[in-house]
Short mmCIF file of C-alpha atoms in Angstrom, two decimals:
data_model
loop_
_atom_site.label_atom_id
_atom_site.label_comp_id
_atom_site.label_asym_id
_atom_site.label_seq_id
_atom_site.Cartn_x
_atom_site.Cartn_y
_atom_site.Cartn_z
CA UNK A 257 0.27 0.18 0.48
CA UNK A 258 2.96 2.45 -0.37
CA UNK A 259 1.78 5.66 -1.47
CA UNK A 260 -1.66 5.30 -1.50
CA UNK A 261 -3.23 7.66 0.06
CA UNK A 262 -6.58 6.40 2.66
CA UNK A 263 -9.10 8.74 4.38
CA UNK A 264 -10.50 7.25 7.65
CA UNK A 265 -13.77 8.63 8.59
CA UNK A 266 -14.39 7.83 12.51
CA UNK A 267 -17.24 8.30 15.44
CA UNK A 268 -14.64 7.28 17.60
CA UNK A 269 -10.59 6.93 17.71
CA UNK A 270 -8.39 5.22 20.92
CA UNK A 271 -6.48 6.74 22.43
CA UNK A 272 -9.62 9.97 21.86
CA UNK A 273 -11.52 8.04 23.74
CA UNK A 274 -12.12 4.82 25.13
CA UNK A 275 -11.42 1.58 23.66
CA UNK A 276 -14.26 -0.28 21.62
CA UNK A 277 -14.96 -2.44 18.61
CA UNK A 278 -14.94 0.81 16.55
CA UNK A 279 -12.40 2.44 17.70
CA UNK A 280 -9.69 0.40 18.23
CA UNK A 281 -10.01 -0.24 14.38
CA UNK A 282 -10.00 2.80 13.65
CA UNK A 283 -6.46 2.95 15.15
CA UNK A 284 -5.32 -0.40 14.02
CA UNK A 285 -6.41 0.10 10.23
CA UNK A 286 -4.31 3.61 9.56
CA UNK A 287 -1.24 2.63 11.98
CA UNK A 288 -1.71 -0.78 9.48
CA UNK A 289 -1.66 1.17 6.57
CA UNK A 290 0.60 3.62 8.38
CA UNK A 291 3.53 1.17 8.68
CA UNK A 292 3.21 -0.25 4.95
CA UNK A 293 4.30 3.28 3.39
CA UNK A 294 0.41 4.66 2.91
CA UNK A 295 -0.58 7.66 3.39
CA UNK A 296 -3.17 8.72 5.97
CA UNK A 297 -4.81 10.52 7.49
CA UNK A 298 -8.18 10.55 10.55
CA UNK A 299 -10.78 11.92 10.97
CA UNK A 300 -13.29 12.56 13.90
CA UNK A 301 -15.75 14.43 15.69
CA UNK A 302 -13.92 16.91 18.12
CA UNK A 303 -16.92 16.05 21.74
CA UNK A 304 -16.48 17.64 24.53
CA UNK A 305 -15.52 14.95 26.77
CA UNK A 306 -11.76 15.14 24.97
CA UNK A 307 -8.98 16.51 26.49
CA UNK A 308 -7.77 18.99 24.30
CA UNK A 309 -5.03 19.60 26.46
CA UNK A 310 -3.45 16.11 27.67
CA UNK A 311 -4.19 15.00 23.82
CA UNK A 312 -2.49 18.01 22.36
CA UNK A 313 -5.32 19.24 20.38
CA UNK A 314 -4.71 22.63 18.34
CA UNK A 315 -7.33 24.63 15.97
CA UNK A 316 -6.31 24.88 12.63
CA UNK A 317 -7.63 28.64 11.68
CA UNK A 318 -6.88 27.87 7.74
CA UNK A 319 -8.76 25.57 8.02
CA UNK A 320 -11.99 27.08 9.59
CA UNK A 321 -14.02 29.67 8.99
CA UNK A 322 -15.99 28.16 7.09
CA UNK A 323 -19.87 28.35 7.37
CA UNK A 324 -22.13 24.41 6.63
CA UNK A 325 -25.35 25.07 6.26
CA UNK A 326 -27.06 22.21 7.90
CA UNK A 327 -31.56 22.39 7.13
CA UNK A 328 -30.97 25.97 6.11
CA UNK A 329 -28.91 26.56 9.12
CA UNK A 330 -24.84 28.16 9.00
CA UNK A 331 -23.31 26.27 11.57
CA UNK A 332 -20.09 26.98 11.66
CA UNK A 333 -16.86 24.55 10.95
CA UNK A 334 -13.93 24.81 13.26
CA UNK A 335 -11.07 22.08 12.34
CA UNK A 336 -8.51 21.21 14.96
CA UNK A 337 -6.02 18.89 15.06
CA UNK A 338 -3.15 16.75 17.30
CA UNK A 339 -0.92 13.75 16.03
CA UNK A 340 -1.40 10.35 17.76
CA UNK A 341 1.81 10.02 20.15
CA UNK A 342 5.37 7.91 18.66
CA UNK A 343 3.44 6.99 14.90
CA UNK A 344 3.66 10.11 13.53
CA UNK A 345 -0.10 9.29 12.53
CA UNK A 346 -2.39 13.30 11.95
CA UNK A 347 -5.63 13.10 13.78
CA UNK A 348 -8.56 15.10 12.02
CA UNK A 349 -11.49 16.69 14.54
CA UNK A 350 -14.27 17.99 13.35
CA UNK A 351 -15.51 20.85 15.68
CA UNK A 352 -19.03 22.51 16.53
CA UNK A 353 -19.61 24.74 20.03
CA UNK A 354 -23.06 23.80 18.97
CA UNK A 355 -23.05 20.50 18.16
CA UNK A 356 -19.59 18.97 20.14
CA UNK A 357 -19.32 20.49 22.87
CA UNK A 358 -21.49 18.67 25.50
CA UNK A 359 -19.30 16.50 28.02
CA UNK A 360 -20.34 13.31 25.74
CA UNK A 361 -20.32 11.12 22.13
CA UNK A 362 -23.88 10.48 22.13
CA UNK A 363 -25.80 10.60 24.78
CA UNK A 364 -26.63 12.22 28.30
CA UNK A 365 -26.05 11.83 31.69
CA UNK A 366 -29.25 9.31 31.77
CA UNK A 367 -28.30 6.98 28.45
CA UNK A 368 -30.94 8.72 26.19
CA UNK A 369 -29.68 9.78 22.88
CA UNK A 370 -29.22 14.16 21.26
CA UNK A 371 -32.00 14.75 20.06
CA UNK A 372 -29.30 16.31 17.62
CA UNK A 373 -27.72 13.15 16.47
CA UNK A 374 -29.11 13.83 13.04
CA UNK A 375 -27.35 16.79 12.72
CA UNK A 376 -24.34 16.15 14.50
CA UNK A 377 -23.87 12.87 11.51
CA UNK A 378 -24.46 15.79 8.49
CA UNK A 379 -22.18 18.18 9.72
CA UNK A 380 -19.34 15.59 10.98
CA UNK A 381 -19.67 14.33 6.88
CA UNK A 382 -20.08 17.80 5.01
CA UNK A 383 -16.80 18.87 7.65
CA UNK A 384 -14.83 16.21 6.74
CA UNK A 385 -15.02 16.56 2.74
CA UNK A 386 -15.37 19.97 2.84
CA UNK A 387 -12.10 19.97 4.93
CA UNK A 388 -10.77 17.07 2.95
CA UNK A 389 -11.21 19.83 -0.33
CA UNK A 390 -9.15 22.58 1.33
CA UNK A 391 -5.82 20.39 2.13
CA UNK A 392 -6.47 19.48 -1.66
CA UNK A 393 -5.47 16.37 -0.55
CA UNK A 394 -6.78 13.39 -2.95
CA UNK A 395 -7.52 9.75 -1.17
CA UNK A 396 -7.53 6.48 -3.21
CA UNK A 397 -10.20 5.71 -0.14
CA UNK A 398 -12.24 6.95 2.08
CA UNK A 399 -12.24 4.08 4.85
CA UNK A 400 -16.12 4.71 6.98
CA UNK A 401 -16.04 3.64 10.27
CA UNK A 402 -18.39 4.03 13.18
CA UNK A 403 -22.78 4.92 12.83
CA UNK A 404 -21.95 8.70 13.63
CA UNK A 405 -19.49 8.12 10.34
CA UNK A 406 -22.03 7.30 8.28
CA UNK A 407 -23.54 9.83 6.24
CA UNK A 408 -20.83 10.45 4.77
CA UNK A 409 -20.53 7.38 1.33
CA UNK A 410 -24.27 9.40 0.92
CA UNK A 411 -23.04 12.50 0.97
CA UNK A 412 -19.89 11.50 -1.98
CA UNK A 413 -22.67 9.93 -4.24
CA UNK A 414 -25.05 13.38 -4.49
CA UNK A 415 -23.61 16.54 -2.63
CA UNK A 416 -19.53 16.17 -4.09
CA UNK A 417 -20.25 14.01 -6.68
CA UNK A 418 -19.40 16.73 -9.42
CA UNK A 419 -16.04 17.44 -7.47
CA UNK A 420 -12.90 15.96 -9.55
CA UNK A 421 -10.56 15.73 -6.69
CA UNK A 422 -12.66 12.36 -6.15
CA UNK A 423 -13.57 11.37 -9.08
CA UNK A 424 -11.94 8.29 -8.48
CA UNK A 425 -11.99 7.36 -5.27
CA UNK A 426 -13.22 4.58 -3.93
CA UNK A 427 -15.68 4.21 -0.57
CA UNK A 428 -15.70 1.08 2.03
CA UNK A 429 -17.90 1.35 5.08
CA UNK A 430 -17.21 -1.07 8.17
CA UNK A 431 -19.86 -2.90 9.94
CA UNK A 432 -20.22 -3.24 13.43
CA UNK A 433 -22.73 -4.80 15.62
CA UNK A 434 -23.34 -1.65 17.87
CA UNK A 435 -26.04 0.23 17.58
CA UNK A 436 -27.89 2.74 18.75
CA UNK A 437 -31.56 1.67 20.40
CA UNK A 438 -34.24 3.66 19.21
CA UNK A 439 -34.67 5.95 16.30
CA UNK A 440 -32.93 9.42 14.96
CA UNK A 441 -34.46 12.46 14.56
CA UNK A 442 -38.16 11.03 12.72
CA UNK A 443 -37.02 14.82 10.02
CA UNK A 444 -33.60 13.69 8.91
CA UNK A 445 -35.20 12.19 5.81
CA UNK A 446 -35.49 15.90 5.42
CA UNK A 447 -33.41 17.26 6.82
CA UNK A 448 -31.21 14.56 3.76
CA UNK A 449 -33.31 15.84 0.89
CA UNK A 450 -32.72 19.84 2.30
CA UNK A 451 -29.54 18.88 0.29
CA UNK A 452 -30.92 18.15 -3.01
CA UNK A 453 -30.63 13.90 -2.57
CA UNK A 454 -33.56 12.43 -3.79
CA UNK A 455 -35.86 10.52 -1.93
CA UNK A 456 -35.97 6.62 -3.57
CA UNK A 457 -30.94 7.10 -2.49
CA UNK A 458 -32.62 8.02 1.02
CA UNK A 459 -35.55 6.17 1.09
CA UNK A 460 -34.15 3.47 4.58
CA UNK A 461 -33.92 7.30 6.80
CA UNK A 462 -37.48 7.42 6.82
CA UNK A 463 -37.65 4.74 9.91
CA UNK A 464 -33.48 6.87 11.37
CA UNK A 465 -32.52 3.14 13.02
CA UNK A 466 -29.49 2.02 13.54
CA UNK A 467 -29.72 -0.20 11.24
CA UNK A 468 -31.12 1.64 8.58
CA UNK A 469 -28.65 4.00 8.21
CA UNK A 470 -25.61 1.63 8.03
CA UNK A 471 -28.51 0.24 4.61
CA UNK A 472 -28.03 3.45 3.28
CA UNK A 473 -24.50 3.96 4.21
CA UNK A 474 -23.52 0.58 2.36
CA UNK A 475 -25.75 1.45 -1.02
CA UNK A 476 -23.16 4.72 -1.58
CA UNK A 477 -19.91 2.64 -0.56
CA UNK A 478 -17.85 0.82 -3.03
CA UNK A 479 -17.16 -2.23 -1.55
CA UNK A 480 -18.35 -2.97 2.62
CA UNK A 481 -15.83 -4.22 5.40
CA UNK A 482 -17.71 -7.12 8.55
CA UNK A 483 -15.92 -5.30 11.39
CA UNK A 484 -18.23 -7.47 13.73
CA UNK A 485 -17.76 -11.54 14.27
CA UNK A 486 -21.19 -10.41 15.51
CA UNK A 487 -23.77 -8.80 13.14
CA UNK A 488 -27.93 -8.95 12.94
CA UNK A 489 -28.66 -11.54 10.36
CA UNK A 490 -31.53 -9.35 8.53
CA UNK A 491 -28.35 -6.23 7.88
CA UNK A 492 -25.07 -9.43 6.85
CA UNK A 493 -28.22 -10.29 4.76
CA UNK A 494 -28.63 -6.99 3.24
CA UNK A 495 -24.33 -6.73 2.76
CA UNK A 496 -25.07 -10.59 1.06
CA UNK A 497 -28.07 -9.10 -1.66
CA UNK A 498 -25.77 -5.60 -1.77
CA UNK A 499 -23.82 -6.86 -4.81
CA UNK A 500 -21.74 -4.83 -3.49
CA UNK A 501 -17.32 -7.21 -3.02
CA UNK A 502 -17.65 -7.65 0.76
CA UNK A 503 -14.75 -9.48 3.31
CA UNK A 504 -16.09 -11.70 6.94
CA UNK A 505 -15.49 -10.79 9.93
CA UNK A 506 -11.75 -11.59 10.71
CA UNK A 507 -9.90 -11.44 14.21
CA UNK A 508 -8.29 -9.03 15.35
CA UNK A 509 -4.73 -11.18 15.00
CA UNK A 510 -5.36 -11.95 11.03
CA UNK A 511 -7.13 -8.30 9.82
CA UNK A 512 -3.11 -6.99 8.51
CA UNK A 513 -2.53 -9.09 6.26
CA UNK A 514 -6.57 -10.09 4.75
CA UNK A 515 -7.88 -6.18 5.27
CA UNK A 516 -4.67 -5.29 2.43
CA UNK A 517 -5.40 -7.71 0.04
CA UNK A 518 -9.39 -6.89 -0.35
CA UNK A 519 -7.99 -3.65 0.45
CA UNK A 520 -5.07 -4.06 -3.19
CA UNK A 521 -8.39 -6.57 -5.09
CA UNK A 522 -11.66 -5.70 -4.37
CA UNK A 523 -11.03 -1.29 -3.83
CA UNK A 524 -8.67 0.05 -5.93
#
């Protein structure tokens, strides 16, 4: 994978958030490609529970300052950056006081999902793409991890479809069993349609459950990786019938060689 450019977009990344399936793989896979001589960038949201001082985050003024429109509202985009110690890996953080200042990731103190998680996901997707455009960095692959990043494939295939920068970029989505209960805001589909994305492309979002959000992501991806040993039978069936190249679950101690081969033979 030497000199290949891979953009990793994730809901969660170690060491900035607690270790789980998504956050661990969102660190391990980029590290693997970095070790192979690939060029990588990692993007994640700058949640309020990330300790900026400890992790030495700092704002990138030249990338910050633009406004992104979410549901007809202008929301300022702030970009911060940090380096993972010892790994020479840069992580970019998408920030906005309205969406990401609160001291938690997805739920409040009672464990209730934030009512604006749908808008946070839309803002995150747009923020990543706009920042990559400003960096003028052309990824060969965009690899998406975690549901908060799940809107990115949809926006890439519709909202940003005419961007010459991404003409040859392939999108891979990792599907995990980690889910949320219930649904995101039922108005989510209308907020996405506001950006000119046709209804039939996102019909699954009429009921924005975890599984339906992933189905919409899968439909707009070029290849799929099953990141959990256990995902729902209906999601497994959906992946298998999608017609997309897909990689079944691989144990962590064996993933490096298998993922690299999948990138080379099925994606690029």
